[in-house]
Structures are given as C-alpha cells and as structure tokens.
C-alpha cells in the first residue's frame, strides 16, 4: 500500500473514536522504527488499560458508592473527549479513562448482580468471548472490514447514539419512561438489545482493522495508547449492553 493509499484509507475508516486522527499523523510516518506504533505495543497497552479498569472495578464492587460511580461516569466522559480530540495525550488520559470506567462498571455491576445473581460473570465471559471470537473471525478473513461494512457499522452506531440521546432527553424533561422498547423486557426490547449488542461487537472489527493498519503504516508511538483506548471504549459499551440484554432475558 502506498503512502497516498494508506492516507486515503485512514481518512475513510469511519471509526467514531479514531475519526481522521490518522491523517493528522501522516507527517510522522518517517520516524525511526523505535518511535513507531506496533501491534505488540498496542496489545500490551490494551492489557494495561484492562488491568487498571479491573483494579478500580474491584474497589467499586467491594465498596459500592454512588459518588464513585458518578465520578467514574463524568471523569470517563471528559477524559474520552480529551483523548478523541488530542490523541497525543492518550498516554496520559487513556489510563485515567480506564480507572474512571472501572469505578463506574464495578458499581453498576453490583447493582445488576444484586437483582440477578450470577449476571456479572456471565456478562464478563460473554464480553471477552465475543472479543476473542471476532478477533479470530477478523484474522481469518471471515469478517472483512470493507468500506460498505464500515459505513454500515458507523451509521448504525450513530443511529443508536442518537436514539439514546433522545431517550435521555425524554427522561430528563418529563417524557415518562422514555422510549419504551429501549427498556422493555418483552420481545421487542430483547430484540432491540440483541441488535445493539451486535453493533457494539462489530465495532471491535473496526478497532482491529485500524490498529493493524496503523501498525503496518508506522504511525507515531502514541497511537498505541490511542488504539488501546479505542478498543477499551468499545469493550465498555459492549459489556454494558450485554448486562442490559441479560437482565431483560432474566425478567422473562
């Protein structure tokens, strides 16, 4: 792949977290090998972020506190926005994002576990099982991230995000229980959650593709943290949607 082709590919990748950040780093692609993004480096940094997330999740699990959860949500959102707009800061912001999300995930998992015993281990197992399965599918070529595939997933993700924003607005401004099928435990509600879980899972394929192409094209070293951060964002979303789906199934 030529440099022009690589730049064009990155510009059209479509991942909501990566956006066009690869384009902005094009000028650095002639860096020494030691200063370039690698696949192994990104995998190692992803492991670090997961370890940090699990560490604070364990704290929040054993000492559930709404303040900790609130801090995790707000802190995670702020850090995610900073990282998305300033990828070079990912080496600093991504670890703190993982720590913040752990505080939130530990607390909300306790709440689900209290109502549905055993749901936590099921959700964790399904999340990492999905990660492993899609990685195999990606590496073997069973799922190929073509331009149409990327467009479909990004469009669906944006649509889900917009729907959730409308639902939050309705809840905040007196719209009853919001959009009914989002919260319903009936067939429509379960079907909706299945679709959202599938879309969240397929976003992992986009992450794999961007990380691999970034490594092949020698982006700057800080993009390892940015790639790990993107994967972490998707895993957090997937885990929460799986929790929601399992709770709806348990209610039937």
CSV table of C-alpha atoms in Angstrom, one decimal:
chain,number,residue,atom,x,y,z
A,1,UNK,CA,0.0,0.0,0.0
A,2,UNK,CA,1.4,3.4,-1.0
A,3,UNK,CA,1.5,6.3,1.4
A,4,UNK,CA,-1.2,8.1,-0.6
A,5,UNK,CA,-3.4,4.9,-0.5
A,6,UNK,CA,-2.8,4.5,3.2
A,7,UNK,CA,-3.7,8.1,3.9
A,8,UNK,CA,-6.9,7.7,1.9
A,9,UNK,CA,-7.8,4.5,3.7
A,10,UNK,CA,-7.3,6.0,7.1
A,11,UNK,CA,-9.3,9.1,6.1
A,12,UNK,CA,-12.3,6.9,5.2
A,13,UNK,CA,-12.0,4.4,8.0
A,14,UNK,CA,-15.0,5.8,9.9
A,15,UNK,CA,-14.4,4.6,13.4
A,16,UNK,CA,-16.1,7.2,15.7
A,17,UNK,CA,-13.2,7.2,18.1
A,18,UNK,CA,-10.4,7.3,15.5
A,19,UNK,CA,-12.1,9.7,13.2
A,20,UNK,CA,-9.5,11.2,10.9
A,21,UNK,CA,-6.7,11.2,13.5
A,22,UNK,CA,-4.6,9.0,11.3
A,23,UNK,CA,-4.5,11.8,8.7
A,24,UNK,CA,-3.1,14.3,11.3
A,25,UNK,CA,-0.2,12.0,12.0
A,26,UNK,CA,0.8,11.4,8.3
A,27,UNK,CA,3.8,13.8,8.6
A,28,UNK,CA,5.4,11.5,11.3
A,29,UNK,CA,5.4,8.3,9.3
A,30,UNK,CA,9.1,8.5,8.5
A,31,UNK,CA,10.0,8.2,12.2
A,32,UNK,CA,12.6,5.7,13.4
A,33,UNK,CA,11.3,2.2,14.0
A,34,UNK,CA,11.6,2.5,17.7
A,35,UNK,CA,9.2,5.5,17.6
A,36,UNK,CA,6.5,3.9,15.5
A,37,UNK,CA,3.3,2.2,16.5
A,38,UNK,CA,3.4,-1.6,16.7
A,39,UNK,CA,0.8,-4.3,17.1
A,40,UNK,CA,2.5,-5.8,20.1
A,41,UNK,CA,2.8,-2.4,21.7
A,42,UNK,CA,-0.9,-1.8,21.3
A,43,UNK,CA,-1.8,-5.2,22.7
A,44,UNK,CA,0.4,-4.6,25.7
A,45,UNK,CA,-1.2,-1.2,26.3
A,46,UNK,CA,-4.6,-2.7,26.0
A,47,UNK,CA,-3.7,-5.2,28.7
A,48,UNK,CA,-2.5,-2.3,30.9
A,49,UNK,CA,-5.8,-0.5,30.5
A,50,UNK,CA,-7.9,-3.6,31.2
A,51,UNK,CA,-5.8,-4.3,34.3
A,52,UNK,CA,-6.4,-0.7,35.6
A,53,UNK,CA,-10.1,-1.0,34.8
A,54,UNK,CA,-10.4,-4.3,36.7
A,55,UNK,CA,-8.5,-2.8,39.7
A,56,UNK,CA,-10.8,0.1,40.2
A,57,UNK,CA,-13.9,-2.1,39.4
A,58,UNK,CA,-12.8,-4.3,42.3
A,59,UNK,CA,-12.7,-1.3,44.6
A,60,UNK,CA,-16.2,-0.1,43.5
A,61,UNK,CA,-17.5,-3.7,43.7
A,62,UNK,CA,-16.4,-4.1,47.3
A,63,UNK,CA,-17.3,-0.5,48.3
A,64,UNK,CA,-20.3,0.5,46.1
A,65,UNK,CA,-20.9,4.2,46.3
A,66,UNK,CA,-23.0,6.4,44.0
A,67,UNK,CA,-20.4,9.1,44.3
A,68,UNK,CA,-17.7,6.8,42.9
A,69,UNK,CA,-20.0,5.8,40.1
A,70,UNK,CA,-20.8,9.4,39.3
A,71,UNK,CA,-17.1,10.4,39.4
A,72,UNK,CA,-16.4,7.5,37.0
A,73,UNK,CA,-19.0,8.4,34.5
A,74,UNK,CA,-18.2,12.1,34.4
A,75,UNK,CA,-14.4,11.6,34.6
A,76,UNK,CA,-14.6,9.0,31.9
A,77,UNK,CA,-16.6,11.2,29.6
A,78,UNK,CA,-14.3,14.1,30.0
A,79,UNK,CA,-11.2,12.0,29.5
A,80,UNK,CA,-12.7,10.3,26.5
A,81,UNK,CA,-13.4,13.6,24.8
A,82,UNK,CA,-9.9,14.9,25.5
A,83,UNK,CA,-8.4,11.7,24.1
A,84,UNK,CA,-10.5,11.8,21.0
A,85,UNK,CA,-9.6,15.4,20.2
A,86,UNK,CA,-6.0,15.2,21.3
A,87,UNK,CA,-4.7,11.7,20.5
A,88,UNK,CA,-1.1,12.7,21.6
A,89,UNK,CA,-2.4,12.9,25.2
A,90,UNK,CA,-3.6,9.3,25.1
A,91,UNK,CA,-0.6,8.0,27.0
A,92,UNK,CA,-1.8,10.1,30.0
A,93,UNK,CA,-5.6,10.2,29.5
A,94,UNK,CA,-6.2,6.6,28.5
A,95,UNK,CA,-5.0,5.1,31.8
A,96,UNK,CA,-7.1,7.5,33.8
A,97,UNK,CA,-10.1,6.8,31.5
A,98,UNK,CA,-9.7,3.1,32.3
A,99,UNK,CA,-9.5,3.8,36.0
A,100,UNK,CA,-12.6,6.0,35.8
A,101,UNK,CA,-14.6,3.5,33.9
A,102,UNK,CA,-13.7,0.8,36.4
A,103,UNK,CA,-15.3,2.8,39.2
A,104,UNK,CA,-18.5,3.0,37.2
A,105,UNK,CA,-18.5,-0.5,35.9
A,106,UNK,CA,-17.8,-2.0,39.4
A,107,UNK,CA,-20.7,-0.1,40.9
A,108,UNK,CA,-23.3,-0.8,38.2
A,109,UNK,CA,-22.3,-4.5,38.1
A,110,UNK,CA,-23.0,-4.7,41.8
A,111,UNK,CA,-26.5,-3.3,41.2
A,112,UNK,CA,-27.2,-5.8,38.5
A,113,UNK,CA,-25.7,-8.7,40.5
A,114,UNK,CA,-27.9,-7.9,43.5
A,115,UNK,CA,-31.0,-8.2,41.3
A,116,UNK,CA,-29.8,-11.0,39.0
A,117,UNK,CA,-27.3,-13.2,40.8
A,118,UNK,CA,-24.6,-14.6,38.6
A,119,UNK,CA,-25.1,-12.0,35.8
A,120,UNK,CA,-21.7,-10.4,36.4
A,121,UNK,CA,-19.7,-13.5,35.5
A,122,UNK,CA,-22.0,-14.2,32.5
A,123,UNK,CA,-21.5,-10.7,31.1
A,124,UNK,CA,-17.8,-10.7,31.6
A,125,UNK,CA,-17.5,-14.1,30.0
A,126,UNK,CA,-19.7,-13.1,27.0
A,127,UNK,CA,-17.8,-9.8,26.5
A,128,UNK,CA,-14.4,-11.4,26.3
A,129,UNK,CA,-15.7,-14.4,24.5
A,130,UNK,CA,-17.1,-12.0,21.8
A,131,UNK,CA,-13.8,-10.2,21.7
A,132,UNK,CA,-11.9,-13.5,21.1
A,133,UNK,CA,-14.4,-14.8,18.6
A,134,UNK,CA,-14.4,-11.6,16.5
A,135,UNK,CA,-10.6,-11.4,16.6
A,136,UNK,CA,-10.4,-14.9,15.1
A,137,UNK,CA,-13.0,-14.0,12.5
A,138,UNK,CA,-11.1,-10.9,11.6
A,139,UNK,CA,-7.7,-12.6,11.4
A,140,UNK,CA,-9.0,-15.5,9.3
A,141,UNK,CA,-10.9,-13.2,6.9
A,142,UNK,CA,-14.3,-14.5,7.8
A,143,UNK,CA,-15.3,-10.9,8.5
A,144,UNK,CA,-13.7,-8.3,6.2
A,145,UNK,CA,-13.9,-4.6,7.1
A,146,UNK,CA,-14.8,-3.3,3.6
A,147,UNK,CA,-15.9,0.3,3.0
A,148,UNK,CA,-19.5,-0.8,2.9
A,149,UNK,CA,-19.1,-2.7,6.1
A,150,UNK,CA,-17.6,0.3,7.9
A,151,UNK,CA,-20.3,2.6,6.6
A,152,UNK,CA,-23.0,0.3,7.8
A,153,UNK,CA,-21.5,-0.1,11.3
A,154,UNK,CA,-20.7,3.6,11.8
A,155,UNK,CA,-24.2,4.6,10.6
A,156,UNK,CA,-25.8,2.1,12.9
A,157,UNK,CA,-23.7,3.2,15.8
A,158,UNK,CA,-24.6,6.8,15.2
A,159,UNK,CA,-28.3,5.9,15.0
A,160,UNK,CA,-28.1,4.1,18.3
A,161,UNK,CA,-26.3,7.0,19.9
A,162,UNK,CA,-29.0,9.5,18.6
A,163,UNK,CA,-31.8,7.2,19.9
A,164,UNK,CA,-30.2,7.0,23.3
A,165,UNK,CA,-29.8,10.8,23.4
A,166,UNK,CA,-33.5,11.3,22.6
A,167,UNK,CA,-34.4,8.8,25.3
A,168,UNK,CA,-32.2,10.6,27.9
A,169,UNK,CA,-33.8,13.9,26.9
A,170,UNK,CA,-37.3,12.4,27.3
A,171,UNK,CA,-36.4,11.1,30.8
A,172,UNK,CA,-35.0,14.5,31.8
A,173,UNK,CA,-37.8,16.6,30.6
A,174,UNK,CA,-40.8,14.6,31.7
A,175,UNK,CA,-41.3,12.1,28.9
A,176,UNK,CA,-42.5,9.3,31.1
A,177,UNK,CA,-40.3,6.3,30.9
A,178,UNK,CA,-38.6,7.5,27.7
A,179,UNK,CA,-38.6,5.3,24.6
A,180,UNK,CA,-40.4,2.2,25.7
A,181,UNK,CA,-38.7,-0.6,23.7
A,182,UNK,CA,-35.3,0.5,24.9
A,183,UNK,CA,-36.2,-0.5,28.5
A,184,UNK,CA,-38.8,-3.2,27.7
A,185,UNK,CA,-38.2,-6.8,28.7
A,186,UNK,CA,-40.6,-8.0,26.1
A,187,UNK,CA,-39.7,-9.5,22.7
A,188,UNK,CA,-39.2,-6.0,21.2
A,189,UNK,CA,-37.0,-4.9,24.0
A,190,UNK,CA,-34.9,-8.0,23.8
A,191,UNK,CA,-34.7,-7.8,20.1
A,192,UNK,CA,-33.5,-4.2,20.3
A,193,UNK,CA,-30.8,-5.1,22.8
A,194,UNK,CA,-29.7,-8.0,20.6
A,195,UNK,CA,-29.2,-5.6,17.7
A,196,UNK,CA,-27.3,-3.1,19.8
A,197,UNK,CA,-25.0,-5.8,21.2
A,198,UNK,CA,-24.3,-7.0,17.6
A,199,UNK,CA,-23.5,-3.5,16.5
A,200,UNK,CA,-21.2,-2.9,19.6
A,201,UNK,CA,-19.5,-6.2,18.9
A,202,UNK,CA,-18.9,-5.4,15.2
A,203,UNK,CA,-17.2,-2.1,16.2
A,204,UNK,CA,-14.5,-4.3,17.6
A,205,UNK,CA,-13.7,-5.3,14.0
A,206,UNK,CA,-13.2,-1.7,13.1
A,207,UNK,CA,-10.8,-1.3,16.0
A,208,UNK,CA,-8.8,-4.4,15.0
A,209,UNK,CA,-8.6,-3.0,11.4
A,210,UNK,CA,-7.4,0.4,12.4
A,211,UNK,CA,-4.9,-0.9,14.9
A,212,UNK,CA,-3.4,-3.3,12.3
A,213,UNK,CA,-3.3,-0.7,9.6
A,214,UNK,CA,-1.8,1.9,11.9
A,215,UNK,CA,0.9,-0.6,12.9
A,216,UNK,CA,1.7,-1.5,9.3
A,217,UNK,CA,2.0,2.1,8.2
A,218,UNK,CA,4.2,3.2,11.1
A,219,UNK,CA,2.1,5.8,12.9
A,220,UNK,CA,3.7,7.5,15.9
A,221,UNK,CA,4.2,5.6,19.1
A,222,UNK,CA,1.5,7.5,21.0
A,223,UNK,CA,-1.1,5.9,18.7
A,224,UNK,CA,-0.6,2.6,20.5
A,225,UNK,CA,-2.3,4.2,23.5
A,226,UNK,CA,-4.9,5.7,21.3
A,227,UNK,CA,-5.6,2.4,19.7
A,228,UNK,CA,-5.9,0.7,23.1
A,229,UNK,CA,-8.2,3.5,24.2
A,230,UNK,CA,-10.5,3.0,21.2
A,231,UNK,CA,-10.7,-0.8,21.9
A,232,UNK,CA,-11.4,-0.1,25.6
A,233,UNK,CA,-14.3,2.3,24.7
A,234,UNK,CA,-15.9,-0.4,22.6
A,235,UNK,CA,-15.4,-3.1,25.2
A,236,UNK,CA,-17.0,-0.9,27.9
A,237,UNK,CA,-20.0,-0.3,25.6
A,238,UNK,CA,-20.3,-3.9,24.7
A,239,UNK,CA,-20.2,-5.0,28.4
A,240,UNK,CA,-22.9,-2.6,29.4
A,241,UNK,CA,-25.2,-3.7,26.5
A,242,UNK,CA,-24.7,-7.3,27.4
A,243,UNK,CA,-25.6,-6.6,31.0
A,244,UNK,CA,-28.8,-4.9,29.8
A,245,UNK,CA,-29.6,-7.8,27.5
A,246,UNK,CA,-29.1,-10.5,30.1
A,247,UNK,CA,-31.2,-8.6,32.6
A,248,UNK,CA,-34.1,-8.4,30.1
A,249,UNK,CA,-33.9,-12.1,29.4
A,250,UNK,CA,-33.9,-12.8,33.2
A,251,UNK,CA,-37.0,-10.8,33.6
A,252,UNK,CA,-39.0,-13.1,31.3
